[in-house]
Short mmCIF file of C-alpha atoms (C1' of nucleotides) in Angstrom, two decimals:
data_model
loop_
_atom_site.label_atom_id
_atom_site.label_comp_id
_atom_site.label_asym_id
_atom_site.label_seq_id
_atom_site.Cartn_x
_atom_site.Cartn_y
_atom_site.Cartn_z
CA MET A 1135 0.02 -0.03 0.01
CA PRO A 1136 2.17 2.85 1.10
CA GLU A 1137 4.30 5.33 -0.59
CA LEU A 1138 4.36 8.95 0.32
CA PRO A 1139 0.77 9.78 -0.95
CA GLU A 1140 -0.76 6.86 0.82
CA VAL A 1141 1.03 7.62 4.04
CA GLU A 1142 -0.03 11.21 3.83
CA THR A 1143 -3.56 10.07 3.37
CA VAL A 1144 -3.43 8.01 6.55
CA VAL A 1145 -1.91 10.81 8.47
CA ARG A 1146 -4.55 13.35 7.29
CA GLN A 1147 -7.32 11.02 8.21
CA LEU A 1148 -5.86 10.00 11.43
CA ALA A 1149 -4.75 13.35 12.71
CA PRO A 1150 -8.07 15.00 13.42
CA ARG A 1151 -9.47 11.86 14.98
CA LEU A 1152 -6.56 11.43 17.43
CA ALA A 1153 -5.54 14.98 18.27
CA GLY A 1154 -5.99 15.53 21.95
CA ARG A 1155 -7.33 12.00 22.71
CA ARG A 1156 -5.97 10.39 25.88
CA VAL A 1157 -4.28 6.99 25.70
CA ALA A 1158 -5.26 4.13 27.62
CA ARG A 1159 -2.70 1.49 26.59
CA LEU A 1160 -0.84 -0.07 23.64
CA VAL A 1161 -1.71 -3.71 23.19
CA VAL A 1162 0.99 -5.57 21.24
CA ARG A 1163 -0.07 -8.92 20.04
CA ASP A 1164 2.56 -9.81 17.49
CA PRO A 1165 5.81 -11.00 19.02
CA LYS A 1166 7.78 -9.40 16.22
CA LEU A 1167 6.62 -6.03 17.72
CA ALA A 1168 7.51 -6.91 21.21
CA GLY A 1169 10.01 -4.23 21.40
CA ALA A 1170 7.32 -1.61 20.92
CA ARG A 1171 5.62 -2.51 24.27
CA ARG A 1172 5.44 0.27 26.73
CA ARG A 1173 3.70 0.52 30.05
CA ASP A 1174 3.86 4.19 30.88
CA LEU A 1175 1.33 5.51 28.41
CA ALA A 1176 -1.89 5.71 30.35
CA GLY A 1177 -3.13 9.32 30.53
CA ARG A 1178 -0.82 10.72 27.92
CA ARG A 1179 -2.60 12.88 25.27
CA ILE A 1180 -1.72 12.61 21.65
CA ALA A 1181 -0.18 15.84 20.74
CA GLY A 1182 0.17 15.29 16.93
CA VAL A 1183 0.27 12.99 13.99
CA ALA A 1184 2.82 13.68 11.31
CA ARG A 1185 4.34 12.24 8.34
CA VAL A 1186 8.20 11.89 7.95
CA GLY A 1187 9.01 10.30 4.63
CA LYS A 1188 6.93 7.10 4.65
CA ARG A 1189 6.86 6.95 8.43
CA ILE A 1190 3.96 7.90 10.59
CA VAL A 1191 4.89 9.70 13.73
CA LEU A 1192 2.58 9.94 16.73
CA GLU A 1193 3.55 12.37 19.46
CA PHE A 1194 2.51 11.73 23.00
CA ALA A 1195 2.66 14.53 25.26
CA SER A 1196 4.18 14.53 28.80
CA ARG A 1197 1.62 14.38 31.64
CA ARG A 1198 3.45 16.65 34.02
CA ARG A 1199 6.42 19.08 34.12
CA GLY A 1200 9.69 17.27 33.83
CA GLU A 1201 8.36 14.44 31.89
CA SER A 1202 9.49 14.02 28.34
CA PRO A 1203 7.21 13.65 25.36
CA CYS A 1204 7.66 10.34 23.38
CA TYR A 1205 7.22 9.38 19.84
CA LEU A 1206 5.82 6.32 18.17
CA GLU A 1207 7.17 5.75 14.73
CA VAL A 1208 5.10 3.37 12.58
CA HIS A 1209 6.43 2.09 9.16
CA LEU A 1210 3.77 0.36 7.05
CA ARG A 1211 6.28 -1.30 4.85
CA MET A 1212 4.37 -3.42 2.22
CA THR A 1213 1.04 -4.35 3.56
CA GLY A 1214 0.59 -2.35 6.93
CA ARG A 1215 -2.50 -0.35 7.65
CA LEU A 1216 -3.69 1.82 10.44
CA LEU A 1217 -7.46 1.68 10.94
CA TRP A 1218 -9.59 3.89 13.02
CA ALA A 1219 -12.10 1.91 15.17
CA GLU A 1220 -14.48 4.40 16.77
CA GLY A 1221 -16.19 2.29 19.31
CA TRP A 1222 -13.40 -0.12 20.20
CA PRO A 1223 -13.81 -2.87 21.19
CA VAL A 1224 -17.36 -3.07 20.13
CA THR A 1225 -16.67 -2.33 16.39
CA ALA A 1226 -13.38 -4.05 16.18
CA GLY A 1227 -15.03 -6.87 14.40
CA ALA A 1228 -16.62 -4.47 11.98
CA ALA A 1229 -13.31 -2.88 11.22
CA THR A 1230 -11.26 -6.01 10.73
CA GLY A 1231 -13.72 -8.69 10.03
CA ARG A 1232 -15.78 -7.38 7.21
CA ARG A 1233 -12.72 -7.41 4.83
CA ARG A 1234 -11.30 -10.75 6.01
CA LEU A 1235 -8.31 -9.00 7.46
CA PRO A 1236 -6.07 -10.82 9.95
CA PRO A 1237 -6.25 -9.72 13.57
CA PRO A 1238 -4.34 -6.56 14.36
CA ARG A 1239 -0.72 -6.90 15.31
CA ALA A 1240 -1.15 -4.06 17.75
CA VAL A 1241 -3.92 -1.81 19.06
CA LEU A 1242 -3.56 1.62 20.45
CA VAL A 1243 -6.45 2.01 22.84
CA LEU A 1244 -7.65 5.42 23.55
CA ASP A 1245 -10.19 6.90 26.04
CA ARG A 1246 -12.76 6.52 23.10
CA GLY A 1247 -11.76 4.57 19.99
CA ALA A 1248 -8.73 2.76 18.91
CA VAL A 1249 -6.15 2.53 16.22
CA LEU A 1250 -5.59 -0.90 14.82
CA PHE A 1251 -2.31 -1.80 13.22
CA VAL A 1252 -3.23 -4.51 10.59
CA ASP A 1253 -0.45 -6.05 8.47
CA PRO A 1254 -0.75 -9.42 6.84
CA ARG A 1255 2.78 -9.82 5.78
CA ARG A 1256 4.16 -8.51 9.12
CA PHE A 1257 6.88 -6.43 7.52
CA GLY A 1258 5.76 -3.27 9.21
CA THR A 1259 7.55 -1.78 12.23
CA MET A 1260 6.79 0.22 15.28
CA ARG A 1261 9.44 1.91 17.58
CA TRP A 1262 9.63 4.35 20.31
CA SER A 1263 11.93 7.33 20.51
CA ARG A 1264 12.44 10.26 22.86
CA GLU A 1265 13.34 12.54 20.14
CA ARG A 1266 11.11 13.72 17.35
CA PRO A 1267 12.09 11.54 14.31
CA ARG A 1268 13.86 13.47 11.73
CA PRO A 1269 13.78 13.19 7.94
CA GLY A 1270 16.56 11.04 6.38
CA GLY A 1271 16.32 12.50 2.91
CA LEU A 1272 14.62 15.38 1.07
CA ASP A 1273 10.84 15.50 1.07
CA PRO A 1274 9.72 15.75 -2.53
CA THR A 1275 6.49 17.50 -1.46
CA GLY A 1276 8.27 20.25 0.62
CA PRO A 1277 9.50 23.68 -0.26
CA GLY A 1278 13.08 22.54 -0.30
CA PHE A 1279 12.45 20.24 -3.33
CA THR A 1280 13.78 22.49 -6.13
CA THR A 1281 15.49 21.68 -9.43
CA GLU A 1282 18.64 23.02 -7.78
CA ALA A 1283 18.29 20.71 -4.74
CA LEU A 1284 17.57 17.66 -6.90
CA ALA A 1285 20.41 18.47 -9.23
CA ARG A 1286 22.88 18.49 -6.23
CA LEU A 1287 21.44 15.19 -5.05
CA LEU A 1288 21.86 13.54 -8.35
CA ALA A 1289 25.35 14.85 -9.11
CA GLY A 1290 27.77 11.98 -9.66
CA ALA A 1291 25.33 9.17 -9.01
CA GLY A 1292 25.98 6.18 -11.14
CA THR A 1293 22.90 4.19 -10.04
CA PRO A 1294 20.17 3.92 -12.68
CA LEU A 1295 17.58 6.64 -12.20
CA LYS A 1296 14.53 4.66 -11.26
CA PRO A 1297 16.25 2.77 -8.46
CA TRP A 1298 17.97 6.03 -7.33
CA LEU A 1299 14.59 7.59 -6.92
CA MET A 1300 13.66 4.94 -4.34
CA ARG A 1301 16.73 5.55 -2.11
CA GLN A 1302 15.16 6.99 1.03
CA ASP A 1303 18.43 8.55 2.17
CA ARG A 1304 18.29 10.91 -0.83
CA LEU A 1305 14.65 11.54 -1.49
CA GLU A 1306 12.20 10.29 1.08
CA GLY A 1307 8.86 9.15 -0.09
CA LEU A 1308 8.88 7.62 -3.57
CA GLY A 1309 8.31 3.92 -3.95
CA ASN A 1310 8.06 1.50 -6.81
CA ILE A 1311 4.84 2.90 -8.38
CA TYR A 1312 5.67 6.60 -8.27
CA ALA A 1313 9.28 6.16 -9.19
CA SER A 1314 8.14 4.55 -12.46
CA GLU A 1315 5.31 7.12 -13.01
CA VAL A 1316 7.70 10.04 -12.48
CA THR A 1317 10.33 8.85 -14.97
CA TYR A 1318 7.56 8.36 -17.54
CA ALA A 1319 5.98 11.76 -16.92
CA ALA A 1320 9.58 13.33 -17.38
CA ALA A 1321 10.29 11.26 -20.49
CA ILE A 1322 13.60 9.91 -19.12
CA ASP A 1323 14.77 6.44 -19.52
CA PRO A 1324 14.67 4.84 -16.04
CA ARG A 1325 18.04 2.93 -16.86
CA ARG A 1326 20.11 6.15 -17.30
CA PRO A 1327 22.65 6.83 -14.72
CA ALA A 1328 20.93 9.20 -12.26
CA GLY A 1329 23.86 11.59 -12.40
CA SER A 1330 23.67 11.82 -16.29
CA LEU A 1331 20.63 14.01 -16.54
CA THR A 1332 20.83 17.39 -18.08
CA ARG A 1333 19.62 20.44 -16.27
CA GLU A 1334 16.43 20.47 -18.38
CA GLU A 1335 15.92 16.80 -17.48
CA VAL A 1336 16.29 17.42 -13.76
CA ARG A 1337 13.80 20.33 -14.14
CA ARG A 1338 11.18 18.11 -15.76
CA LEU A 1339 11.84 15.36 -13.30
CA ALA A 1340 11.34 17.68 -10.32
CA ALA A 1341 8.28 19.21 -11.74
CA ALA A 1342 6.72 15.74 -12.65
CA THR A 1343 7.36 14.55 -9.16
CA ARG A 1344 5.84 17.51 -7.61
CA ARG A 1345 2.86 17.36 -9.75
CA ILE A 1346 2.21 13.45 -9.56
CA LEU A 1347 2.58 13.37 -5.70
CA ARG A 1348 0.28 16.32 -5.31
CA ALA A 1349 -2.41 14.73 -7.49
CA ALA A 1350 -1.95 11.38 -5.85
CA ILE A 1351 -2.45 12.95 -2.45
CA ARG A 1352 -5.49 14.80 -3.69
CA HIS A 1353 -6.95 11.52 -4.76
CA CYS A 1354 -6.02 9.82 -1.47
CA GLY A 1355 -3.32 7.58 -2.94
CA THR A 1356 -3.33 4.48 -4.93
CA THR A 1357 -5.14 1.46 -3.90
CA PHE A 1358 -4.75 -1.98 -5.44
CA SER A 1359 -6.22 -4.66 -3.31
CA ASP A 1360 -8.98 -3.58 -0.83
CA PHE A 1361 -8.60 -0.39 0.87
CA GLN A 1362 -6.01 1.86 2.51
CA GLY A 1363 -7.61 4.71 4.36
CA VAL A 1364 -8.14 4.65 8.23
CA LEU A 1365 -11.83 4.24 7.54
CA GLY A 1366 -11.46 1.57 4.89
CA THR A 1367 -11.64 4.19 2.09
CA VAL A 1368 -10.19 3.54 -1.30
CA GLY A 1369 -7.53 5.56 -2.88
CA GLY A 1370 -8.56 6.92 -6.26
CA TYR A 1371 -5.33 7.57 -7.99
CA ARG A 1372 -5.03 4.10 -9.59
CA ARG A 1373 -6.85 5.28 -12.69
CA TYR A 1374 -4.27 7.95 -13.29
CA LEU A 1375 -1.33 5.57 -13.30
CA ARG A 1376 0.21 5.76 -16.85
CA VAL A 1377 2.60 2.89 -16.89
CA TYR A 1378 2.73 1.04 -13.64
CA GLY A 1379 1.31 -2.49 -14.07
CA ARG A 1380 0.61 -1.87 -17.78
CA ALA A 1381 3.24 -3.93 -19.38
CA GLY A 1382 2.13 -4.85 -23.02
CA GLU A 1383 -0.45 -1.97 -23.12
CA PRO A 1384 0.06 0.86 -25.70
CA CYS A 1385 1.76 3.93 -24.23
CA PRO A 1386 -0.93 6.41 -23.26
CA ARG A 1387 0.68 9.30 -24.92
CA ALA A 1388 -1.25 10.16 -27.95
CA GLY A 1389 0.43 9.10 -31.28
CA CYS A 1390 3.05 6.97 -29.63
CA GLY A 1391 1.75 3.53 -30.17
CA ALA A 1392 4.87 1.75 -28.49
CA ARG A 1393 4.11 -0.92 -25.89
CA ILE A 1394 4.81 -0.39 -22.26
CA GLU A 1395 7.77 -2.54 -21.13
CA ARG A 1396 8.22 -4.24 -17.80
CA ILE A 1397 11.94 -4.65 -16.70
CA VAL A 1398 13.50 -5.57 -13.44
CA GLN A 1399 15.89 -3.22 -11.70
CA GLN A 1400 17.45 -4.14 -8.41
CA GLY A 1401 14.87 -6.75 -7.87
CA ARG A 1402 11.85 -4.54 -8.57
CA SER A 1403 9.60 -4.10 -11.60
CA THR A 1404 10.04 -0.99 -13.66
CA TYR A 1405 7.55 0.06 -16.19
CA PHE A 1406 8.30 2.33 -19.03
CA CYS A 1407 7.79 3.45 -22.61
CA PRO A 1408 10.84 2.69 -24.69
CA ARG A 1409 9.91 5.32 -27.28
CA CYS A 1410 9.00 8.25 -25.05
CA GLN A 1411 11.63 7.80 -22.38
CA ARG A 1412 15.12 8.62 -23.47
"C1'" DG B 1416 26.58 -2.19 -6.85
"C1'" DG B 1417 23.72 -7.03 -6.77
"C1'" DG B 1418 21.48 -10.98 -4.37
"C1'" DT B 1419 18.73 -12.54 -0.55
"C1'" DA B 1420 15.78 -12.36 3.47
"C1'" DC B 1421 11.87 -11.04 6.01
"C1'" DC B 1422 6.33 -12.81 5.58
"C1'" DT B 1423 1.57 -13.96 3.69
"C1'" DG B 1424 -1.94 -14.08 0.26
"C1'" DA B 1425 -3.61 -13.39 -4.28
"C1'" DA B 1426 -3.43 -14.39 -8.97
"C1'" DA B 1427 -1.60 -16.69 -12.91
"C1'" DT C 1272 2.61 -24.89 -8.58
"C1'" DT C 1273 4.91 -20.61 -9.35
"C1'" DT C 1274 5.13 -15.73 -9.43
"C1'" DC C 1275 4.32 -11.49 -7.87
"C1'" DA C 1276 3.42 -7.78 -4.50
"C1'" DG C 1277 3.10 -0.65 -2.67
"C1'" DG C 1278 9.77 -1.76 1.48
"C1'" DT C 1279 13.82 -2.02 3.81
"C1'" DA C 1280 17.99 -4.35 5.91
"C1'" DC C 1281 21.82 -7.13 5.49
"C1'" DC C 1282 25.05 -10.14 3.01
"C1'" DC C 1283 29.34 -10.46 -0.03
#
DNA sequence: GGGTACCTGAAA
DNA sequence: TTTCAGGTACCC
């Protein structure tokens, strides 16, 4: 499910529901998440929900002077979801059962309602920190994401462009879907060394990235199987994908007529138009 | 850099 | 049965 637009969608849906709520406890059911267990949460208020790259950060306020706030960092990885259950535990079955989801790996129980962490493949992670988690790379939706900044990051990189776009220590937020979409929109061959782009190509790449991520966020992300929002809502951006998952179909650019190709780069599928992308 | 591992489920 | 999946971490 989650790249930047999907995570942003979760944060936007969760934030107004969680802001100011009091915590009862965090129930950790999956032994893989045992490290996220914590006893001293009762009575803390949720001070904020934010996105840092693809991570979701919940801030828990201190209860008294001298106590530190703490931060829960959730990474959904491939199949993780956070679901809002308004009437927990009464509606828990409704939230998870209706869609044949596995039982939640963890549940953050609030004074009213709960957040369920559902994650069939169990790749997702939760960890606590005392410090506010910091970005590891440049956020491609932020004001600092300019042609100049992108050019500086790309300089000298020999990695093929599309895998480079997924390096979270450079740009934080692009994943396998949007990396393909962005190179297509910028008309650049995803196999080109990332550092080989001309200034004009970097400009197109930056513009395409901003535009596509903004549109995907507006449509609440891309959903393939089932749902992704905290209420079980479906992301609507899928219909705007131009190349991802479209191997063998004609290139959507009018008059092109070439077939979209699927190749494997660093173990992941890349989709592109061999005629439009140079 | 490239390959593999982590997991489960859906689809071919 | 095999392949694939929106992500990362760890190996040489």
